[in-house]
Amino acid sequence: MSNLNLKGIWIPIEILTDDKLSDKEKIIYAIIMYLSKEKQYCFLTNKTISELLNISVTQVSNLINSLKSKEYIDTELIYKENTKQVEMRKLIPIKNKDTYLRKL
């Protein structure tokens, strides 16, 4: 299992009732929002999400891309110095983040 210090999640009613998101997107978005409270972004790998939700890494990739295309999140890749190899990825909530973050 992942090394997240996550005891559970709370999903704000605005996310829970958002008919533009699938159930899994709602869960992933709520996790991203929660983990982004302090720095306005989080580092979370597809593998970590897949282990947490017991779904495939490919499915997670598709869900992250869907959240991105629906403009709920943005991503920023951080590369290893002097290479094109990705070291980590920031997940940045962008849709209604101020409203949601105040409630988390």
CSV table of N, CA, C and O in Angstrom, one decimal:
chain,number,residue,atom,x,y,z
A,1,MET,N,0.9,-1.2,0.0
A,1,MET,CA,0.0,0.0,0.0
A,1,MET,C,0.9,1.2,0.0
A,1,MET,O,2.0,1.2,0.4
A,2,SER,N,0.3,2.3,-0.4
A,2,SER,CA,1.1,3.6,-0.5
A,2,SER,C,1.5,4.1,0.9
A,2,SER,O,1.0,3.6,1.9
A,3,ASN,N,2.4,5.0,0.9
A,3,ASN,CA,2.9,5.6,2.1
A,3,ASN,C,2.2,6.9,2.5
A,3,ASN,O,2.8,7.7,3.2
A,4,LEU,N,1.1,7.1,1.9
A,4,LEU,CA,0.3,8.3,2.3
A,4,LEU,C,-0.2,8.2,3.7
A,4,LEU,O,-0.5,7.2,4.2
A,5,ASN,N,-0.2,9.4,4.4
A,5,ASN,CA,-0.7,9.4,5.7
A,5,ASN,C,-2.1,9.9,5.7
A,5,ASN,O,-2.5,10.9,6.1
A,6,LEU,N,-2.9,9.0,5.1
A,6,LEU,CA,-4.3,9.3,4.8
A,6,LEU,C,-5.2,8.4,5.6
A,6,LEU,O,-5.1,7.2,5.5
A,7,LYS,N,-6.0,8.9,6.5
A,7,LYS,CA,-6.9,8.1,7.4
A,7,LYS,C,-8.3,8.0,6.7
A,7,LYS,O,-9.1,7.1,7.1
A,8,GLY,N,-8.6,8.8,5.7
A,8,GLY,CA,-9.8,8.8,5.0
A,8,GLY,C,-10.0,10.1,4.3
A,8,GLY,O,-9.1,10.9,4.3
A,9,ILE,N,-11.1,10.2,3.6
A,9,ILE,CA,-11.3,11.4,2.8
A,9,ILE,C,-12.8,11.9,3.1
A,9,ILE,O,-13.7,11.1,3.4
A,10,TRP,N,-12.9,13.2,3.0
A,10,TRP,CA,-14.2,13.8,3.1
A,10,TRP,C,-14.5,14.4,1.7
A,10,TRP,O,-13.6,15.2,1.2
A,11,ILE,N,-15.6,14.2,1.1
A,11,ILE,CA,-15.9,14.7,-0.2
A,11,ILE,C,-16.9,15.9,0.0
A,11,ILE,O,-18.1,15.6,0.4
A,12,PRO,N,-16.6,17.1,-0.3
A,12,PRO,CA,-17.5,18.2,-0.2
A,12,PRO,C,-18.7,18.0,-1.1
A,12,PRO,O,-18.6,17.3,-2.2
A,13,ILE,N,-19.9,18.5,-0.7
A,13,ILE,CA,-21.1,18.2,-1.4
A,13,ILE,C,-21.0,18.8,-2.9
A,13,ILE,O,-21.6,18.2,-3.8
A,14,GLU,N,-20.2,19.8,-3.1
A,14,GLU,CA,-20.1,20.4,-4.5
A,14,GLU,C,-19.4,19.4,-5.4
A,14,GLU,O,-19.7,19.3,-6.6
A,15,ILE,N,-18.5,18.6,-4.8
A,15,ILE,CA,-17.8,17.6,-5.7
A,15,ILE,C,-18.7,16.4,-5.8
A,15,ILE,O,-18.9,15.8,-6.9
A,16,LEU,N,-19.3,16.0,-4.7
A,16,LEU,CA,-20.2,14.8,-4.7
A,16,LEU,C,-21.4,14.9,-5.6
A,16,LEU,O,-21.8,13.9,-6.2
A,17,THR,N,-21.9,16.1,-5.8
A,17,THR,CA,-23.1,16.3,-6.7
A,17,THR,C,-22.7,16.8,-8.0
A,17,THR,O,-23.6,17.1,-8.8
A,18,ASP,N,-21.4,16.9,-8.4
A,18,ASP,CA,-21.0,17.4,-9.7
A,18,ASP,C,-21.3,16.3,-10.7
A,18,ASP,O,-20.6,15.3,-10.7
A,19,ASP,N,-22.2,16.5,-11.6
A,19,ASP,CA,-22.6,15.5,-12.6
A,19,ASP,C,-21.6,15.4,-13.7
A,19,ASP,O,-21.8,14.6,-14.6
A,20,LYS,N,-20.6,16.3,-13.7
A,20,LYS,CA,-19.6,16.2,-14.8
A,20,LYS,C,-18.5,15.2,-14.5
A,20,LYS,O,-17.7,14.9,-15.3
A,21,LEU,N,-18.5,14.7,-13.2
A,21,LEU,CA,-17.5,13.8,-12.8
A,21,LEU,C,-18.0,12.4,-12.5
A,21,LEU,O,-19.1,12.3,-12.0
A,22,SER,N,-17.2,11.4,-12.9
A,22,SER,CA,-17.6,10.0,-12.5
A,22,SER,C,-17.3,9.8,-11.0
A,22,SER,O,-16.6,10.6,-10.4
A,23,ASP,N,-17.8,8.7,-10.5
A,23,ASP,CA,-17.5,8.4,-9.1
A,23,ASP,C,-16.0,8.4,-8.7
A,23,ASP,O,-15.6,8.9,-7.7
A,24,LYS,N,-15.3,7.7,-9.6
A,24,LYS,CA,-13.8,7.6,-9.3
A,24,LYS,C,-13.1,8.9,-9.5
A,24,LYS,O,-12.2,9.3,-8.7
A,25,GLU,N,-13.6,9.8,-10.4
A,25,GLU,CA,-13.0,11.1,-10.6
A,25,GLU,C,-13.3,11.9,-9.3
A,25,GLU,O,-12.4,12.7,-8.9
A,26,LYS,N,-14.4,11.8,-8.8
A,26,LYS,CA,-14.8,12.5,-7.6
A,26,LYS,C,-13.9,12.1,-6.4
A,26,LYS,O,-13.4,13.0,-5.7
A,27,ILE,N,-13.6,10.9,-6.3
A,27,ILE,CA,-12.7,10.4,-5.2
A,27,ILE,C,-11.3,10.9,-5.4
A,27,ILE,O,-10.7,11.4,-4.5
A,28,ILE,N,-10.8,10.7,-6.6
A,28,ILE,CA,-9.4,11.2,-6.9
A,28,ILE,C,-9.3,12.7,-6.8
A,28,ILE,O,-8.4,13.2,-6.2
A,29,TYR,N,-10.3,13.4,-7.2
A,29,TYR,CA,-10.3,14.9,-7.1
A,29,TYR,C,-10.3,15.3,-5.6
A,29,TYR,O,-9.6,16.2,-5.2
A,30,ALA,N,-11.1,14.6,-4.8
A,30,ALA,CA,-11.2,14.9,-3.4
A,30,ALA,C,-9.9,14.7,-2.7
A,30,ALA,O,-9.4,15.4,-1.8
A,31,ILE,N,-9.2,13.6,-3.1
A,31,ILE,CA,-7.9,13.3,-2.5
A,31,ILE,C,-6.9,14.4,-2.9
A,31,ILE,O,-6.1,14.8,-2.1
A,32,ILE,N,-6.9,14.7,-4.2
A,32,ILE,CA,-6.0,15.8,-4.6
A,32,ILE,C,-6.2,17.1,-3.9
A,32,ILE,O,-5.3,17.8,-3.4
A,33,MET,N,-7.5,17.4,-3.8
A,33,MET,CA,-7.9,18.7,-3.0
A,33,MET,C,-7.4,18.6,-1.6
A,33,MET,O,-6.8,19.6,-1.1
A,34,TYR,N,-7.6,17.5,-0.9
A,34,TYR,CA,-7.2,17.3,0.5
A,34,TYR,C,-5.7,17.5,0.6
A,34,TYR,O,-5.2,18.2,1.5
A,35,LEU,N,-4.9,16.8,-0.2
A,35,LEU,CA,-3.5,16.7,-0.2
A,35,LEU,C,-2.9,18.1,-0.6
A,35,LEU,O,-1.7,18.3,-0.4
A,36,SER,N,-3.7,18.9,-1.3
A,36,SER,CA,-3.2,20.2,-1.7
A,36,SER,C,-3.5,21.4,-0.8
A,36,SER,O,-3.2,22.5,-1.2
A,37,LYS,N,-4.0,21.1,0.3
A,37,LYS,CA,-4.4,22.2,1.3
A,37,LYS,C,-3.3,23.1,1.6
A,37,LYS,O,-3.5,24.3,1.6
A,38,GLU,N,-2.1,22.6,1.9
A,38,GLU,CA,-1.0,23.4,2.4
A,38,GLU,C,-0.3,24.2,1.3
A,38,GLU,O,-0.1,25.4,1.3
A,39,LYS,N,0.1,23.5,0.2
A,39,LYS,CA,0.9,24.0,-0.8
A,39,LYS,C,0.2,24.4,-2.1
A,39,LYS,O,0.8,24.8,-3.1
A,40,GLN,N,-1.1,24.1,-2.2
A,40,GLN,CA,-1.9,24.3,-3.4
A,40,GLN,C,-1.6,23.3,-4.5
A,40,GLN,O,-2.0,23.5,-5.6
A,41,TYR,N,-0.9,22.3,-4.2
A,41,TYR,CA,-0.6,21.2,-5.1
A,41,TYR,C,-0.2,20.0,-4.3
A,41,TYR,O,0.1,20.1,-3.1
A,42,CYS,N,-0.1,18.8,-5.0
A,42,CYS,CA,0.4,17.6,-4.3
A,42,CYS,C,1.2,16.8,-5.3
A,42,CYS,O,1.1,16.9,-6.5
A,43,PHE,N,2.0,15.9,-4.7
A,43,PHE,CA,2.7,14.9,-5.5
A,43,PHE,C,2.0,13.6,-5.2
A,43,PHE,O,2.0,13.1,-4.1
A,44,LEU,N,1.5,13.0,-6.3
A,44,LEU,CA,0.8,11.7,-6.1
A,44,LEU,C,1.0,11.0,-7.4
A,44,LEU,O,0.6,11.4,-8.5
A,45,THR,N,1.5,9.8,-7.3
A,45,THR,CA,1.8,9.0,-8.5
A,45,THR,C,0.5,8.2,-8.9
A,45,THR,O,-0.3,7.9,-8.1
A,46,ASN,N,0.5,7.8,-10.2
A,46,ASN,CA,-0.6,7.0,-10.6
A,46,ASN,C,-0.6,5.6,-9.9
A,46,ASN,O,-1.6,5.1,-9.6
A,47,LYS,N,0.6,5.1,-9.6
A,47,LYS,CA,0.7,3.9,-8.9
A,47,LYS,C,0.1,4.0,-7.5
A,47,LYS,O,-0.6,3.1,-7.1
A,48,THR,N,0.4,5.1,-6.8
A,48,THR,CA,-0.2,5.2,-5.5
A,48,THR,C,-1.7,5.3,-5.5
A,48,THR,O,-2.4,4.6,-4.7
A,49,ILE,N,-2.2,6.0,-6.5
A,49,ILE,CA,-3.7,6.1,-6.6
A,49,ILE,C,-4.3,4.7,-7.0
A,49,ILE,O,-5.3,4.3,-6.4
A,50,SER,N,-3.6,4.0,-7.9
A,50,SER,CA,-4.1,2.7,-8.3
A,50,SER,C,-4.1,1.7,-7.1
A,50,SER,O,-5.1,1.0,-6.9
A,51,GLU,N,-3.1,1.8,-6.2
A,51,GLU,CA,-3.1,0.9,-5.1
A,51,GLU,C,-4.2,1.3,-4.1
A,51,GLU,O,-4.8,0.5,-3.5
A,52,LEU,N,-4.4,2.6,-3.9
A,52,LEU,CA,-5.4,3.1,-3.0
A,52,LEU,C,-6.8,2.7,-3.4
A,52,LEU,O,-7.6,2.4,-2.5
A,53,LEU,N,-7.1,2.8,-4.7
A,53,LEU,CA,-8.4,2.6,-5.2
A,53,LEU,C,-8.6,1.2,-5.8
A,53,LEU,O,-9.7,0.9,-6.2
A,54,ASN,N,-7.5,0.4,-5.8
A,54,ASN,CA,-7.6,-0.9,-6.3
A,54,ASN,C,-8.1,-0.9,-7.8
A,54,ASN,O,-9.0,-1.7,-8.2
A,55,ILE,N,-7.5,0.0,-8.6
A,55,ILE,CA,-7.7,0.0,-10.0
A,55,ILE,C,-6.4,0.0,-10.7
A,55,ILE,O,-5.4,0.2,-10.1
A,56,SER,N,-6.4,-0.2,-12.0
A,56,SER,CA,-5.2,-0.2,-12.8
A,56,SER,C,-4.5,1.1,-13.0
A,56,SER,O,-5.2,2.2,-12.9
A,57,VAL,N,-3.2,1.1,-13.2
A,57,VAL,CA,-2.5,2.4,-13.4
A,57,VAL,C,-3.0,3.0,-14.7
A,57,VAL,O,-3.1,4.3,-14.8
A,58,THR,N,-3.3,2.2,-15.7
A,58,THR,CA,-3.9,2.8,-16.9
A,58,THR,C,-5.2,3.5,-16.7
A,58,THR,O,-5.5,4.6,-17.2
A,59,GLN,N,-6.1,2.9,-15.8
A,59,GLN,CA,-7.3,3.5,-15.5
A,59,GLN,C,-7.1,4.9,-14.8
A,59,GLN,O,-7.8,5.9,-15.0
A,60,VAL,N,-6.1,4.9,-13.9
A,60,VAL,CA,-5.8,6.1,-13.2
A,60,VAL,C,-5.3,7.2,-14.1
A,60,VAL,O,-5.7,8.3,-14.1
A,61,SER,N,-4.5,6.8,-15.1
A,61,SER,CA,-4.0,7.7,-16.1
A,61,SER,C,-5.1,8.3,-16.9
A,61,SER,O,-5.2,9.6,-17.1
A,62,ASN,N,-6.1,7.5,-17.3
A,62,ASN,CA,-7.2,8.0,-18.0
A,62,ASN,C,-8.1,9.0,-17.1
A,62,ASN,O,-8.6,10.0,-17.6
A,63,LEU,N,-8.2,8.6,-15.9
A,63,LEU,CA,-9.0,9.5,-15.0
A,63,LEU,C,-8.3,10.8,-14.7
A,63,LEU,O,-9.0,11.9,-14.7
A,64,ILE,N,-7.0,10.8,-14.5
A,64,ILE,CA,-6.2,12.0,-14.3
A,64,ILE,C,-6.3,12.9,-15.6
A,64,ILE,O,-6.5,14.1,-15.5
A,65,ASN,N,-6.2,12.3,-16.8
A,65,ASN,CA,-6.3,13.0,-18.0
A,65,ASN,C,-7.7,13.6,-18.2
A,65,ASN,O,-7.9,14.7,-18.7
A,66,SER,N,-8.7,12.9,-17.8
A,66,SER,CA,-10.1,13.4,-17.9
A,66,SER,C,-10.3,14.6,-16.9
A,66,SER,O,-10.9,15.6,-17.3
A,67,LEU,N,-9.8,14.5,-15.7
A,67,LEU,CA,-9.9,15.6,-14.8
A,67,LEU,C,-9.1,16.8,-15.4
A,67,LEU,O,-9.6,18.0,-15.2
A,68,LYS,N,-8.0,16.6,-16.0
A,68,LYS,CA,-7.3,17.7,-16.6
A,68,LYS,C,-8.0,18.3,-17.8
A,68,LYS,O,-8.1,19.5,-17.9
A,69,SER,N,-8.6,17.4,-18.7
A,69,SER,CA,-9.3,17.9,-19.8
A,69,SER,C,-10.6,18.7,-19.4
A,69,SER,O,-11.1,19.6,-20.1
A,70,LYS,N,-11.2,18.3,-18.3
A,70,LYS,CA,-12.4,19.0,-17.8
A,70,LYS,C,-12.0,20.2,-17.0
A,70,LYS,O,-12.9,20.9,-16.4
A,71,GLU,N,-10.7,20.5,-16.9
A,71,GLU,CA,-10.1,21.6,-16.2
A,71,GLU,C,-10.4,21.7,-14.7
A,71,GLU,O,-10.6,22.7,-14.1
A,72,TYR,N,-10.4,20.5,-14.1
A,72,TYR,CA,-10.4,20.4,-12.6
A,72,TYR,C,-9.1,20.4,-12.0
A,72,TYR,O,-8.9,20.9,-10.9
A,73,ILE,N,-8.1,19.9,-12.7
A,73,ILE,CA,-6.7,19.9,-12.3
A,73,ILE,C,-5.8,20.3,-13.4
A,73,ILE,O,-6.2,20.3,-14.6
A,74,ASP,N,-4.6,20.7,-13.0
A,74,ASP,CA,-3.5,20.9,-14.0
A,74,ASP,C,-2.3,20.0,-13.5
A,74,ASP,O,-2.3,19.6,-12.3
A,75,THR,N,-1.4,19.8,-14.3
A,75,THR,CA,-0.2,19.0,-13.9
A,75,THR,C,1.0,19.8,-14.3
A,75,THR,O,1.0,20.5,-15.3
A,76,GLU,N,2.1,19.5,-13.5
A,76,GLU,CA,3.4,20.1,-13.9
A,76,GLU,C,4.4,19.0,-13.6
A,76,GLU,O,4.5,18.4,-12.6
A,77,LEU,N,5.2,18.8,-14.7
A,77,LEU,CA,6.2,17.8,-14.6
A,77,LEU,C,7.5,18.4,-14.1
A,77,LEU,O,7.9,19.5,-14.6
A,78,ILE,N,8.2,17.7,-13.2
A,78,ILE,CA,9.5,18.2,-12.8
A,78,ILE,C,10.5,17.1,-13.2
A,78,ILE,O,10.4,15.9,-12.9
A,79,TYR,N,11.5,17.6,-14.0
A,79,TYR,CA,12.5,16.7,-14.6
A,79,TYR,C,13.7,16.6,-13.8
A,79,TYR,O,14.1,17.5,-13.1
A,80,LYS,N,14.4,15.4,-13.9
A,80,LYS,CA,15.7,15.3,-13.3
A,80,LYS,C,16.6,16.2,-14.0
A,80,LYS,O,16.5,16.5,-15.2
A,81,GLU,N,17.6,16.7,-13.2
A,81,GLU,CA,18.5,17.7,-13.7
A,81,GLU,C,19.2,17.3,-14.9
A,81,GLU,O,19.7,16.1,-15.0
A,82,ASN,N,19.2,18.1,-16.0
A,82,ASN,CA,19.9,17.9,-17.2
A,82,ASN,C,19.4,16.6,-18.0
A,82,ASN,O,20.2,16.0,-18.7
A,83,THR,N,18.2,16.2,-17.8
A,83,THR,CA,17.6,15.1,-18.5
A,83,THR,C,16.2,15.4,-18.9
A,83,THR,O,15.6,16.4,-18.5
A,84,LYS,N,15.6,14.5,-19.6
A,84,LYS,CA,14.2,14.6,-20.0
A,84,LYS,C,13.4,13.6,-19.2
A,84,LYS,O,12.2,13.4,-19.5
A,85,GLN,N,14.0,13.0,-18.2
A,85,GLN,CA,13.4,12.0,-17.4
A,85,GLN,C,12.5,12.7,-16.3
A,85,GLN,O,13.1,13.5,-15.5
A,86,VAL,N,11.3,12.3,-16.2
A,86,VAL,CA,10.4,12.9,-15.2
A,86,VAL,C,10.8,12.4,-13.8
A,86,VAL,O,10.9,11.2,-13.5
A,87,GLU,N,11.0,13.4,-12.9
A,87,GLU,CA,11.3,13.0,-11.5
A,87,GLU,C,10.0,12.9,-10.7
A,87,GLU,O,9.9,12.0,-9.9
A,88,MET,N,9.2,13.9,-10.8
A,88,MET,CA,7.9,13.9,-10.2
A,88,MET,C,6.9,14.7,-10.9
A,88,MET,O,7.2,15.5,-11.8
A,89,ARG,N,5.6,14.6,-10.5
A,89,ARG,CA,4.5,15.3,-11.1
A,89,ARG,C,3.7,16.0,-10.1
A,89,ARG,O,3.3,15.4,-9.1
A,90,LYS,N,3.5,17.3,-10.3
A,90,LYS,CA,2.6,18.0,-9.4
A,90,LYS,C,1.2,17.9,-9.9
A,90,LYS,O,0.9,18.1,-11.1
A,91,LEU,N,0.2,17.7,-9.0
A,91,LEU,CA,-1.2,17.7,-9.4
A,91,LEU,C,-1.7,19.0,-8.7
A,91,LEU,O,-1.6,19.2,-7.5
A,92,ILE,N,-2.3,19.9,-9.5
A,92,ILE,CA,-2.7,21.2,-9.1
A,92,ILE,C,-4.2,21.3,-9.3
A,92,ILE,O,-4.7,21.4,-10.4
A,93,PRO,N,-5.0,21.4,-8.2
A,93,PRO,CA,-6.4,21.6,-8.4
A,93,PRO,C,-6.7,23.0,-8.9
A,93,PRO,O,-6.1,24.0,-8.4
A,94,ILE,N,-7.6,23.2,-9.9
A,94,ILE,CA,-7.9,24.5,-10.4
A,94,ILE,C,-9.3,24.9,-10.4
A,94,ILE,O,-9.7,26.0,-10.4
A,95,LYS,N,-10.2,23.9,-10.4
A,95,LYS,CA,-11.7,24.2,-10.5
A,95,LYS,C,-12.3,24.4,-9.1
A,95,LYS,O,-12.3,23.5,-8.3
A,96,ASN,N,-12.7,25.6,-8.9
A,96,ASN,CA,-13.4,25.9,-7.6
A,96,ASN,C,-12.5,25.6,-6.4
A,96,ASN,O,-13.0,25.3,-5.3
A,97,LYS,N,-11.2,25.7,-6.6
A,97,LYS,CA,-10.3,25.3,-5.5
A,97,LYS,C,-10.5,26.1,-4.2
A,97,LYS,O,-10.4,25.5,-3.1
A,98,ASP,N,-10.7,27.4,-4.3
A,98,ASP,CA,-10.9,28.2,-3.1
A,98,ASP,C,-12.1,27.7,-2.3
A,98,ASP,O,-12.1,27.6,-1.1
A,99,THR,N,-13.2,27.5,-3.0
A,99,THR,CA,-14.4,27.1,-2.3
A,99,THR,C,-14.2,25.7,-1.6
A,99,THR,O,-14.6,25.5,-0.5
A,100,TYR,N,-13.7,24.8,-2.4
A,100,TYR,CA,-13.5,23.4,-1.8
A,100,TYR,C,-12.5,23.4,-0.7
A,100,TYR,O,-12.7,22.8,0.3
A,101,LEU,N,-11.3,24.1,-0.9
A,101,LEU,CA,-10.3,24.1,0.1
A,101,LEU,C,-10.7,24.6,1.4
A,101,LEU,O,-10.3,24.2,2.5
A,102,ARG,N,-11.6,25.7,1.4
A,102,ARG,CA,-12.1,26.2,2.7
A,102,ARG,C,-12.9,25.2,3.5
A,102,ARG,O,-12.9,25.3,4.7
A,103,LYS,N,-13.5,24.3,2.8
A,103,LYS,CA,-14.4,23.3,3.4
A,103,LYS,C,-13.6,22.0,3.9
A,103,LYS,O,-14.2,21.3,4.6
A,104,LEU,N,-12.4,21.8,3.4
A,104,LEU,CA,-11.7,20.6,3.7
A,104,LEU,C,-11.1,20.7,5.1
A,104,LEU,O,-10.7,21.7,5.6
